[in-house]
XYZ file of C-alpha atoms in Angstrom:
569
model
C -13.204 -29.500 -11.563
C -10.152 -30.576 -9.247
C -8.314 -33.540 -10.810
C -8.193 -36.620 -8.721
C -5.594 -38.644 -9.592
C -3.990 -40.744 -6.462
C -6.728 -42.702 -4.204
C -6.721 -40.779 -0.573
C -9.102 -38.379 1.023
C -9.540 -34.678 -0.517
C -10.681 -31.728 1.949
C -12.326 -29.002 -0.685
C -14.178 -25.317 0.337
C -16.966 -24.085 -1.288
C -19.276 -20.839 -0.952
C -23.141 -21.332 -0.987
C -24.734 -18.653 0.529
C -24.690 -14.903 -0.082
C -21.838 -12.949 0.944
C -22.092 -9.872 3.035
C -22.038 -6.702 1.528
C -21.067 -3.768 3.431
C -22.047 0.455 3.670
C -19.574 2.168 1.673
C -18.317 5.429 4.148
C -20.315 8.673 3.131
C -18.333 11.043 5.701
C -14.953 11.445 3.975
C -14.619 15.015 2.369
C -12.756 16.173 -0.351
C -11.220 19.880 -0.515
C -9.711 22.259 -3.077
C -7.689 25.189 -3.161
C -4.677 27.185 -2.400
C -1.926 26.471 0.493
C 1.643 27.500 1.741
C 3.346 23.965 0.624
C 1.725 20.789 -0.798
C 1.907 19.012 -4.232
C -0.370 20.609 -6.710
C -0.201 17.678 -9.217
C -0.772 14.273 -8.720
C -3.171 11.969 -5.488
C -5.392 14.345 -3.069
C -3.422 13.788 0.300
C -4.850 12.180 2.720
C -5.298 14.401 5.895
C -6.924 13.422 9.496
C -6.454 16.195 11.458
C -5.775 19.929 11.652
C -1.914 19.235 12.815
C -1.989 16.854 10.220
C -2.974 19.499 7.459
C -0.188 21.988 8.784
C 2.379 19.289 8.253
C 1.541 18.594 4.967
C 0.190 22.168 3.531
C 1.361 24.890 6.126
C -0.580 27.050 8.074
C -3.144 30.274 7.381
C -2.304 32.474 4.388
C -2.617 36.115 5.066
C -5.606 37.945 3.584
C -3.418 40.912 2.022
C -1.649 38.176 0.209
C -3.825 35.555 -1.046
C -7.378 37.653 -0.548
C -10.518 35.812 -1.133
C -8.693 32.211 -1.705
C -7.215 31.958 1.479
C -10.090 29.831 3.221
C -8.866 26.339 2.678
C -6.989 25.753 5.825
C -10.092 27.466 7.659
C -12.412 25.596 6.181
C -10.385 22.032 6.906
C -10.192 23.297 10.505
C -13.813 23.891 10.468
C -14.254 20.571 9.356
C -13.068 18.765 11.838
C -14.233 20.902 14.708
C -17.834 20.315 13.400
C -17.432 16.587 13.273
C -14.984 15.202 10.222
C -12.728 12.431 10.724
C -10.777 12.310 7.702
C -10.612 14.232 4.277
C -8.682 14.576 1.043
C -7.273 17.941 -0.142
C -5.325 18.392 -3.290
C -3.629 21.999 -3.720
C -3.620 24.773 -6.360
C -1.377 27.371 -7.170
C -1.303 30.347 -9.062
C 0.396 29.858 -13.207
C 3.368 31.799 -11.825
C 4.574 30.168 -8.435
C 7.778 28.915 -8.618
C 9.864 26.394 -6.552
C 12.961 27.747 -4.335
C 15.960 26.281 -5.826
C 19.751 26.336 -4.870
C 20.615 28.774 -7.330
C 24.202 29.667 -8.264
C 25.272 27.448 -4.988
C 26.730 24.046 -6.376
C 24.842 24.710 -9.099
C 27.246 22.879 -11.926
C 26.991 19.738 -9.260
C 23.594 19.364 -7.416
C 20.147 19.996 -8.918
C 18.552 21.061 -5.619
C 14.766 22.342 -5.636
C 11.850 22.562 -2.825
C 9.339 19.890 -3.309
C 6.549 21.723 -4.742
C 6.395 25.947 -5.216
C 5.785 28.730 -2.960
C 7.730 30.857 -0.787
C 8.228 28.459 2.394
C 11.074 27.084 -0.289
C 12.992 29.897 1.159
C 13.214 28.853 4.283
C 14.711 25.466 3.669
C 18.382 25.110 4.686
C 20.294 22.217 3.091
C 24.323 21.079 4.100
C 26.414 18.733 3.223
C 29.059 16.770 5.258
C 31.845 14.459 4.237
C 31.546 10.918 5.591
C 32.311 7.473 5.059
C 30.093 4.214 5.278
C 32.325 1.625 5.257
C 36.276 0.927 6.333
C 38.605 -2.009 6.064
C 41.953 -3.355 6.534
C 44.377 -4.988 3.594
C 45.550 -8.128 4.565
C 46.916 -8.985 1.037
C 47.601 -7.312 -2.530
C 48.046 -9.143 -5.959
C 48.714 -6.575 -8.528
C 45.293 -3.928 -8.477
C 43.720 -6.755 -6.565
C 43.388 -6.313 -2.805
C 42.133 -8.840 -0.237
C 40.388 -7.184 2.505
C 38.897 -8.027 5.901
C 35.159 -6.801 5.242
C 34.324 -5.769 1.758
C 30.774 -4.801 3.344
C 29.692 -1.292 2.011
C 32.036 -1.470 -1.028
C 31.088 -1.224 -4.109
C 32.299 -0.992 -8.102
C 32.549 2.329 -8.911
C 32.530 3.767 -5.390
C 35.718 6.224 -4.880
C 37.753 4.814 -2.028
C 40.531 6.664 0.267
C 43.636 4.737 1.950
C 44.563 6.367 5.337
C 48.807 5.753 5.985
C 51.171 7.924 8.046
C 48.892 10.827 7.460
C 48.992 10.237 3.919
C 45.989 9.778 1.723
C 45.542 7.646 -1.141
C 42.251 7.918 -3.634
C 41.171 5.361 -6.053
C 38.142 3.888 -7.980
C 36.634 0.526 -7.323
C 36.306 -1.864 -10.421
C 34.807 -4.914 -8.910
C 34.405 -6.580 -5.726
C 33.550 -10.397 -5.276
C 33.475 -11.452 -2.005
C 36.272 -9.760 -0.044
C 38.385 -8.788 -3.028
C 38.134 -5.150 -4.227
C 39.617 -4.718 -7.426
C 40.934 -1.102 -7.683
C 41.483 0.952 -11.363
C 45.025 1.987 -10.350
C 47.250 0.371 -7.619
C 48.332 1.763 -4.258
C 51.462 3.057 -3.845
C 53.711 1.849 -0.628
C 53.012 -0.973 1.530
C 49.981 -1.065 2.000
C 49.228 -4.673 4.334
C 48.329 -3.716 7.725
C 47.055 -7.238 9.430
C 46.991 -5.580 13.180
C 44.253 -5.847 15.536
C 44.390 -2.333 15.683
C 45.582 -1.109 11.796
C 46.764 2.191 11.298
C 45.959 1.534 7.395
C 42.691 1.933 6.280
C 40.645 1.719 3.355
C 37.616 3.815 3.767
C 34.692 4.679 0.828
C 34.221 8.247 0.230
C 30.822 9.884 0.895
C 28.962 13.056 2.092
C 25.769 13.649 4.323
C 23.074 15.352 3.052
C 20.445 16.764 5.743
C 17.660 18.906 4.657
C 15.627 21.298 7.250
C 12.383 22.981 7.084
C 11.418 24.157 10.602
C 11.091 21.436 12.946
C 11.125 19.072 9.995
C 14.754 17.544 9.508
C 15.904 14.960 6.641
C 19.141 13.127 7.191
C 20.227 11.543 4.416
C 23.597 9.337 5.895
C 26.551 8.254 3.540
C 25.345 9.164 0.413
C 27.418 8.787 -2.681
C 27.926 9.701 -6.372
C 27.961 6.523 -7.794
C 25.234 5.845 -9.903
C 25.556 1.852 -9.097
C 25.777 1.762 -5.145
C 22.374 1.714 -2.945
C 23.477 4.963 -1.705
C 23.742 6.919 -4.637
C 22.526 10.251 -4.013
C 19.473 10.386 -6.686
C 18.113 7.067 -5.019
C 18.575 7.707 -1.443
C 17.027 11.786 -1.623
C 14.287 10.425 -3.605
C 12.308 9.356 -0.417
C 12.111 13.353 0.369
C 9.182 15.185 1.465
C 11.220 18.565 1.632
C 13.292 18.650 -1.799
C 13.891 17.200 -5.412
C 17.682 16.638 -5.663
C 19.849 15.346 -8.940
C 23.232 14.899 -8.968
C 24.759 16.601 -12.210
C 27.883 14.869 -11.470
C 29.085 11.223 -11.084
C 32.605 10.319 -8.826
C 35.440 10.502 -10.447
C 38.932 8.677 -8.993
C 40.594 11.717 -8.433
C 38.159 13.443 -6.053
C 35.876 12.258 -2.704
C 32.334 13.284 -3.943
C 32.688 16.026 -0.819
C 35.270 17.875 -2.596
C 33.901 17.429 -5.958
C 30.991 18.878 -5.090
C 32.348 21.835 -2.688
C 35.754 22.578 -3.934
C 36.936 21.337 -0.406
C 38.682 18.420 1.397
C 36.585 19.087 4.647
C 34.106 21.135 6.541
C 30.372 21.565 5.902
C 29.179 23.388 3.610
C 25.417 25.046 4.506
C 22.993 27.363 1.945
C 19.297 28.009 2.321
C 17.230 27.785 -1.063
C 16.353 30.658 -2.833
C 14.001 31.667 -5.170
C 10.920 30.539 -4.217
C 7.233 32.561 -4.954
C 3.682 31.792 -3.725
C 3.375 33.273 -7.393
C -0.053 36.415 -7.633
C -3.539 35.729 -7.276
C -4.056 37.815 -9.976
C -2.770 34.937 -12.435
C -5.372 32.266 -11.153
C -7.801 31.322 -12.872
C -11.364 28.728 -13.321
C -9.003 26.451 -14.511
C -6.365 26.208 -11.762
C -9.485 25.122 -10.094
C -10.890 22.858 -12.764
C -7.172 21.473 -12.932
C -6.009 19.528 -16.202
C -5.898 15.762 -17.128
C -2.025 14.844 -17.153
C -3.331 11.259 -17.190
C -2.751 8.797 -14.344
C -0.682 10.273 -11.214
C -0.001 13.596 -12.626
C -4.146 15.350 -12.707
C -4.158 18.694 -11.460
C -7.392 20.304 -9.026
C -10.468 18.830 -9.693
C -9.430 16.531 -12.162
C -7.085 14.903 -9.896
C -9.867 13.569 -7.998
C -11.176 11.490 -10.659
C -8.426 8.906 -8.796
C -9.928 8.564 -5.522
C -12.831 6.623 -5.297
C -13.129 7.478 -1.084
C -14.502 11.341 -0.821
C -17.619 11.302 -1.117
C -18.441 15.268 -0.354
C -16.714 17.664 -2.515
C -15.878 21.355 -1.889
C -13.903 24.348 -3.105
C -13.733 26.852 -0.056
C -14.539 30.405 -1.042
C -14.207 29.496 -4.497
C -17.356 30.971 -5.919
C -16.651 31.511 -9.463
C -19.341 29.673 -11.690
C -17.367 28.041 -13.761
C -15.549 26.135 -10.851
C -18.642 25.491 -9.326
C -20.197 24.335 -12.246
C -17.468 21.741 -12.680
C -17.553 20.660 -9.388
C -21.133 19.752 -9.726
C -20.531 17.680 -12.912
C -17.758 15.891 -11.693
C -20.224 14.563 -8.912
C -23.122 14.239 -11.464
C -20.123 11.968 -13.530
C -18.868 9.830 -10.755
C -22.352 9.199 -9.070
C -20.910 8.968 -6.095
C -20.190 11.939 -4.140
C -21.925 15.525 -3.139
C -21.074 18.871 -3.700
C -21.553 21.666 -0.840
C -21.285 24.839 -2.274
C -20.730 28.559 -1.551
C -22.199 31.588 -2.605
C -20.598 35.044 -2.890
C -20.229 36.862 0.405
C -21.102 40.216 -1.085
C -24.772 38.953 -2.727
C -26.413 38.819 0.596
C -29.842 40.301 -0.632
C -32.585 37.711 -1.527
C -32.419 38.645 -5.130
C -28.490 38.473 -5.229
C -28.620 35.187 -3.823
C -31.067 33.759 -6.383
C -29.384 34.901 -9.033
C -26.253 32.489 -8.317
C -28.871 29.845 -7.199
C -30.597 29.408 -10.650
C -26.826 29.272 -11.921
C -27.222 25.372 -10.862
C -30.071 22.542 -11.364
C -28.464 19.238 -9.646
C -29.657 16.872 -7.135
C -25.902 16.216 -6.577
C -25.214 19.875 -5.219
C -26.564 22.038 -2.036
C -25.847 25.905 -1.721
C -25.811 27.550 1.626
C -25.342 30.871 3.021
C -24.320 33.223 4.656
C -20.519 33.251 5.199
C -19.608 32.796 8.887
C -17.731 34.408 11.844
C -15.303 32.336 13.256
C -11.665 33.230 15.025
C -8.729 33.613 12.925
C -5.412 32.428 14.630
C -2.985 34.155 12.234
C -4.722 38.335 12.606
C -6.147 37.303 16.428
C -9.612 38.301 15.217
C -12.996 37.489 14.052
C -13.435 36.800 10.398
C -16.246 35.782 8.083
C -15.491 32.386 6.012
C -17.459 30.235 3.472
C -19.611 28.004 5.319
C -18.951 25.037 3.060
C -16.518 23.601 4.950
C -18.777 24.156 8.182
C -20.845 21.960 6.396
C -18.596 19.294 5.021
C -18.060 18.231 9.302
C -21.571 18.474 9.898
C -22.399 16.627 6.898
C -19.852 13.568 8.476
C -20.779 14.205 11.806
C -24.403 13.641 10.628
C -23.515 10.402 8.940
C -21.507 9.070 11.816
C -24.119 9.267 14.753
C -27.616 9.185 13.206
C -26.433 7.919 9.325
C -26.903 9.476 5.872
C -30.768 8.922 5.730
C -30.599 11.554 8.378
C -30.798 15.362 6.950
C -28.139 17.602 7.854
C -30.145 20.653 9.185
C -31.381 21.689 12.384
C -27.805 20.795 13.540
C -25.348 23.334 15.316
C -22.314 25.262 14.108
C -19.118 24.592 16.266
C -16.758 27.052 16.821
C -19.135 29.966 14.503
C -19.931 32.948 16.528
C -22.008 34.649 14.424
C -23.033 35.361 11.003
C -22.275 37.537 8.054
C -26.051 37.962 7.680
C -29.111 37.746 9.382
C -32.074 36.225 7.491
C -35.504 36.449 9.194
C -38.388 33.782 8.103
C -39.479 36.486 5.549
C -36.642 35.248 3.244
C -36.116 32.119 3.964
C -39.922 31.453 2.513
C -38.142 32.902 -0.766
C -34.784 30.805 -0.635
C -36.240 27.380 0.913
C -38.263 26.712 -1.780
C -36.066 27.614 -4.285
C -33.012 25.583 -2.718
C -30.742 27.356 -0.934
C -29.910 26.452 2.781
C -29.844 29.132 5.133
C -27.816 29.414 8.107
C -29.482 31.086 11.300
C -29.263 32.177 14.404
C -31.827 31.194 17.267
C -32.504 32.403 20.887
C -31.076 30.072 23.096
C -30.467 27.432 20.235
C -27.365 28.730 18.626
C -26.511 28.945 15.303
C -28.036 26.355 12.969
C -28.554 25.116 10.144
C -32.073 25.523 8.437
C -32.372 23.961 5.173
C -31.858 20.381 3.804
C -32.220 20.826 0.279
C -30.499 20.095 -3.226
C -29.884 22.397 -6.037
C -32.475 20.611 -7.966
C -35.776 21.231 -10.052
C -36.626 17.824 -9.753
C -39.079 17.358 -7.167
C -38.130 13.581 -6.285
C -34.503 14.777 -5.490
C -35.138 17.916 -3.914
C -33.448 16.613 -0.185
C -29.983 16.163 0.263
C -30.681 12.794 2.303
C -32.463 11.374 -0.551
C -30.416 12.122 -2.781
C -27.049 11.308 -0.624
C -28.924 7.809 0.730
C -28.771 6.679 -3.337
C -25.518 7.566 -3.312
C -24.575 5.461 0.220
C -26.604 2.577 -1.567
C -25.446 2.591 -5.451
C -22.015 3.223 -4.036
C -22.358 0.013 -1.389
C -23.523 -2.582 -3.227
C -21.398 -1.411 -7.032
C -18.602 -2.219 -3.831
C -20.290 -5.487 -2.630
C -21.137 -7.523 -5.655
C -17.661 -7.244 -7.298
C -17.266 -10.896 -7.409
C -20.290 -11.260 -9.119
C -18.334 -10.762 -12.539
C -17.754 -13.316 -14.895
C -19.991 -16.230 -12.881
C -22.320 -18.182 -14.771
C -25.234 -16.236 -15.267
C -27.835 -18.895 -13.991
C -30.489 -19.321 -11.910
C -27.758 -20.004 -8.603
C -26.261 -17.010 -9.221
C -29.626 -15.018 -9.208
C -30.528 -16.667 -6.014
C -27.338 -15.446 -4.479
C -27.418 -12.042 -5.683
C -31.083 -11.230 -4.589
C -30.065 -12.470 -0.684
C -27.085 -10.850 -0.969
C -28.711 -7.172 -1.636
C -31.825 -8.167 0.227
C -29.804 -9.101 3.444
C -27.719 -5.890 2.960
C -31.156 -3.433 2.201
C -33.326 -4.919 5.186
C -30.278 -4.075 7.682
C -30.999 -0.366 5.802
C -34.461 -0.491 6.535
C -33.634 -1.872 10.057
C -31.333 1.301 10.431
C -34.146 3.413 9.891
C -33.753 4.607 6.277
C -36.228 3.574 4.212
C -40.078 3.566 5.697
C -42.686 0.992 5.571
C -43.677 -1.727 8.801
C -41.861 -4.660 7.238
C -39.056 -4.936 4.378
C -41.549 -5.794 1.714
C -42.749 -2.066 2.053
C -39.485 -0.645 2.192
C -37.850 -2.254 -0.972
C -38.387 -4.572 -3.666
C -35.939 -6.625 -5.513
C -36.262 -8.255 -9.129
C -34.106 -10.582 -10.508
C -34.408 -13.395 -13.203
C -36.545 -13.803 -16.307
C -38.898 -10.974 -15.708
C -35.701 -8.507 -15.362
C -33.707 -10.128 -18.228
C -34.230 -11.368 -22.451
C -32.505 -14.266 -23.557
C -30.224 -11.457 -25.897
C -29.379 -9.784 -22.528
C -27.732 -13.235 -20.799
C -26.263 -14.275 -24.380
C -24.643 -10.679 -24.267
C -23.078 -10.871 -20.523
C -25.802 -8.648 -19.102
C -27.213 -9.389 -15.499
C -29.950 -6.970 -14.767
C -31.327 -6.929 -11.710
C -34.045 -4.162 -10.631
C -34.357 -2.515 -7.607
C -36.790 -0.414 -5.559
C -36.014 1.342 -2.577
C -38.320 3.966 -0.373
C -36.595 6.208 1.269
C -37.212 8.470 4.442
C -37.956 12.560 3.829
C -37.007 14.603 6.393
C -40.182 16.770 8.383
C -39.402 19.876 7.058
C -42.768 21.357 7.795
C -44.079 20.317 10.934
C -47.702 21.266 11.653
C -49.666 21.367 14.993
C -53.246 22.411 14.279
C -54.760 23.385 17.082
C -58.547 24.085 17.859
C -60.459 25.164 21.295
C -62.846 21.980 22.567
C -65.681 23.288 24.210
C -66.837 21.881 27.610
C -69.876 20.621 25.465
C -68.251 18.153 23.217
């Protein structure tokens, strides 16, 4: 309670009712797998938009090259086209890709190396410029003391040339205070210009650094060696999105940092990195995929996903080894919170083929599809068959976005697919429905669709993706939503205001058309209090609270039975 201590009038705000507790998004995807460029350690990038992913990651990767793990910029552009509006993607990269570095150039000066590995390293140009940030006039010297006009952009340690009759002077900066630079050896000559327009100057000593990839330029201005000024080169280069640099060197008195570091007084001096190597496919493995705990900031593939608590559908293009896919699926099982769409091999395209890699999985937090699709490929000019996970990924968001997640993602159509690896006829579909994989098929004047909504699962209650995807949209929204419920007094108010709170939230659900029943005490139930909690469970922190939702199914089966009425009846 406020202490009131001196008599006057006291204004206070308090919160009675429930607060409002909103959806949690359900249409962000996550992806996972190889690239041109892109960090493959660390935070899944954020990426809204094809252009987007070329900026970041690079463009197609050829099929001769990269072979059957090639599909993750195909399957991001699918995404979008069929609906996304925003996804994560983390890269991987083959055990022995390697970084393009500057080699022999500079090399007992500058550590210089591209930002992450692969051969687009090799196409980054770097050069380096002399310059100067800062320049003064003398107006008055005592001893290795100098009293300048504008010690602005001068700082201890900084190397500093004096400009007289052509002549030029180098020193090292000890300490400025206000607009004295102490210097570690005098000047020699006169060196007191007070002119309006001097024809002495003291100028610092730095270099430009600019870094190009492309159309993507870095300029990094007036950089310096010294370890103790803003600019130091280490600092400044660290904001890079191109390169990692280290200077090996610091400045020394007797040399401006553009000498030191090129062996001359003037001129640019311009190199392209070398070295770099998309590394072999042949040297990938399940756990490139899988990725490795580094700890925070530093988690590799899946694993580095564990940090993002926005994707909330999961996928590894073309990736169709089971050990992958069996990690993807219990990282989602884990989390509790997100959906894996998954592909199976393009060459097992008969029934019993397919089944075989089916019963690999038994999850209600995974959904298989197939076939592989024909869509255009930009890089070859030509058709070419992808994995149709990340197809499904944009139709899973564009699902979510216009009808919401209690709507099942089938009978919805492909954009941008022209046609299909395979084509399944109702025969064997009867086969893979009921056993849980989603076919993909083409219809006369319908286009291609897709014709399954079901989960990997054995478990009857879970068997539709909806169902099991609405749980997610709800556990995830109010776990999001009740936050400041910890650490209140567990009482009888604080029931009161938890119940309205989810039962405010849950009847705008039912309202939205995802859970059935004529009024909200059909669709949902909600149990709080003494029936839902022991005296041991409040003495022990624990606020249990129960809840019962019924959610739609989707009409996967619709019958129209139809019999002939006779004029008689």
């Amino acid at each position: 309670m406020a202490d009131y201590l001196s008599p006057g009038v006291y204004v206070e705000e308090f919160e009675s009712g429930s607060r409002p507790l909103e959806g949690v998004s359900t249409s962000t995807a996550g992806f996972i797998g190889l690239a041109q460029r892109g960090a493959v350690e660390g935070l899944p990038l954020l990426v809204t938009g094809p252009a987007d992913f070329q900026r970041a990651f690079g463009s197609y990767l050829s099929e001769s090259a990269f072979g059957s793990y090639r599909y993750l910029a195909y399957a991001v552009e699918q995404f979008f086209m069929n609906g996304g509006s925003r996804c994560y993607v983390m890269r991987v990269a083959p055990s022995d890709a390697k970084p393009a570095t500057n080699g022999d150039r500079l090399a007992d000066a500058l550590s210089i190396s591209a930002k992450n590995p692969g051969a687009w390293g090799n196409l980054v140009s770097v050069s380096l410029a002399p310059a100067s940030k800062a320049k003064t006039q003398i107006y008055e010297v005592t001893d290795k003391r100098y009293r300048v006009k504008n010690a602005n952009g001068f700082y201890a340690g900084d190397v500093v040339s004096f400009a007289a009759g052509g002549e030029v002077q180098l020193a090292r900066i000890v300490s400025v205070q206000d607009n004295i630079v102490e210097l570690a050896e005098p000047l020699d000559g006169d060196v007191v210009d007070t002119a309006l327009l001097p024809s002495k100057v003291l100028s610092t000593s730095e270099f430009t650094l600019t870094v190009a990839f492309g159309d993507e330029v870095e300029i990094f201005e007036k950089v310096s060696l010294n370890p103790e000024a803003p600019s130091y080169l280490d600092k400044v280069a660290s904001r890079s999105n191109l390169v990692d640099v280290t200077a090996l060197v610091t400045s020394t008195a007797a040399t401006a940092p553009f000498e030191q570091l090129t062996g001359d007084a003037e001129g640019v001096l311009e190199f392209v990195l070398t070295g770099g190597s998309d590394g072999t496919v042949g040297n990938l493995s399940a756990a490139d995929f899988i990725g490795e705990d580094r700890g925070p900031g530093r988690r590799t593939g899946i694993q580095s996903f564990i940090d993002n608590d926005v994707v909330s559908i999961m996928a590894i293009p073309g990736v169709t080894d089971p050990n992958v896919q069996l990690s993807l699926v219990a990282h989602c099982e884990n989390l509790g919170s997100r959906f894996a769409i998954l592909d199976i091999p393009r060459e097992k395209t008969k029934v019993a083929d397919v089944l075989t890699h089916r019963d690999l999985f038994d999850s209600s937090y995974a959904a298989l599809y197939n076939p592989w699709l024909s869509v255009f490929d930009p890089l070859d000019k030509r058709n070419i068959f992808v994995p149709p996970s990340g197809t499904m990924a944009g139709i899973y968001s564009r699902s979510d976005t216009t009808r919401g997640v209690q709507k099942a993602p089938a009978n919805e159509v492909l954009r941008g697919v022209v046609g299909l690896d395979v084509q399944y006829n109702t025969g064997e579909q009867d086969i893979l429905n009921p056993a849980g994989v989603n076919l993909i098929r083409s219809f006369t004047g319908q286009g291609i669709r897709v014709w399954g909504a079901r989960t990997a699962s054995s478990n009857s209650l879970w068997k539709y993706i909806n169902v099991r995807r609405l749980f997610i949209f709800l556990e995830g929204s109010i776990k999001a939503g009740t936050n400041w419920v910890v650490f209140e007094p567990n009482n009888d108010q604080l029931w009161a205001r938890v119940q309205r709170t989810i039962d405010a939230f849950l009847t705008r659900v039912w309202r939205d058309g995802a859970l059935v029943g004529s009024s909200p005490s059909e669709a949902f139930f909600i149990d709080i209090g003494r029936s839902t909690m022991t005296q041991d469970d409040i003495d022990n922190g624990r606020l249990i609270c129960v809840i019962g939702v019924a959610p739609v199914k989707p009409a996967e089966f619709v019958i129209f039975r139809i019999t002939q009425k006779t004029g008689s009846e």
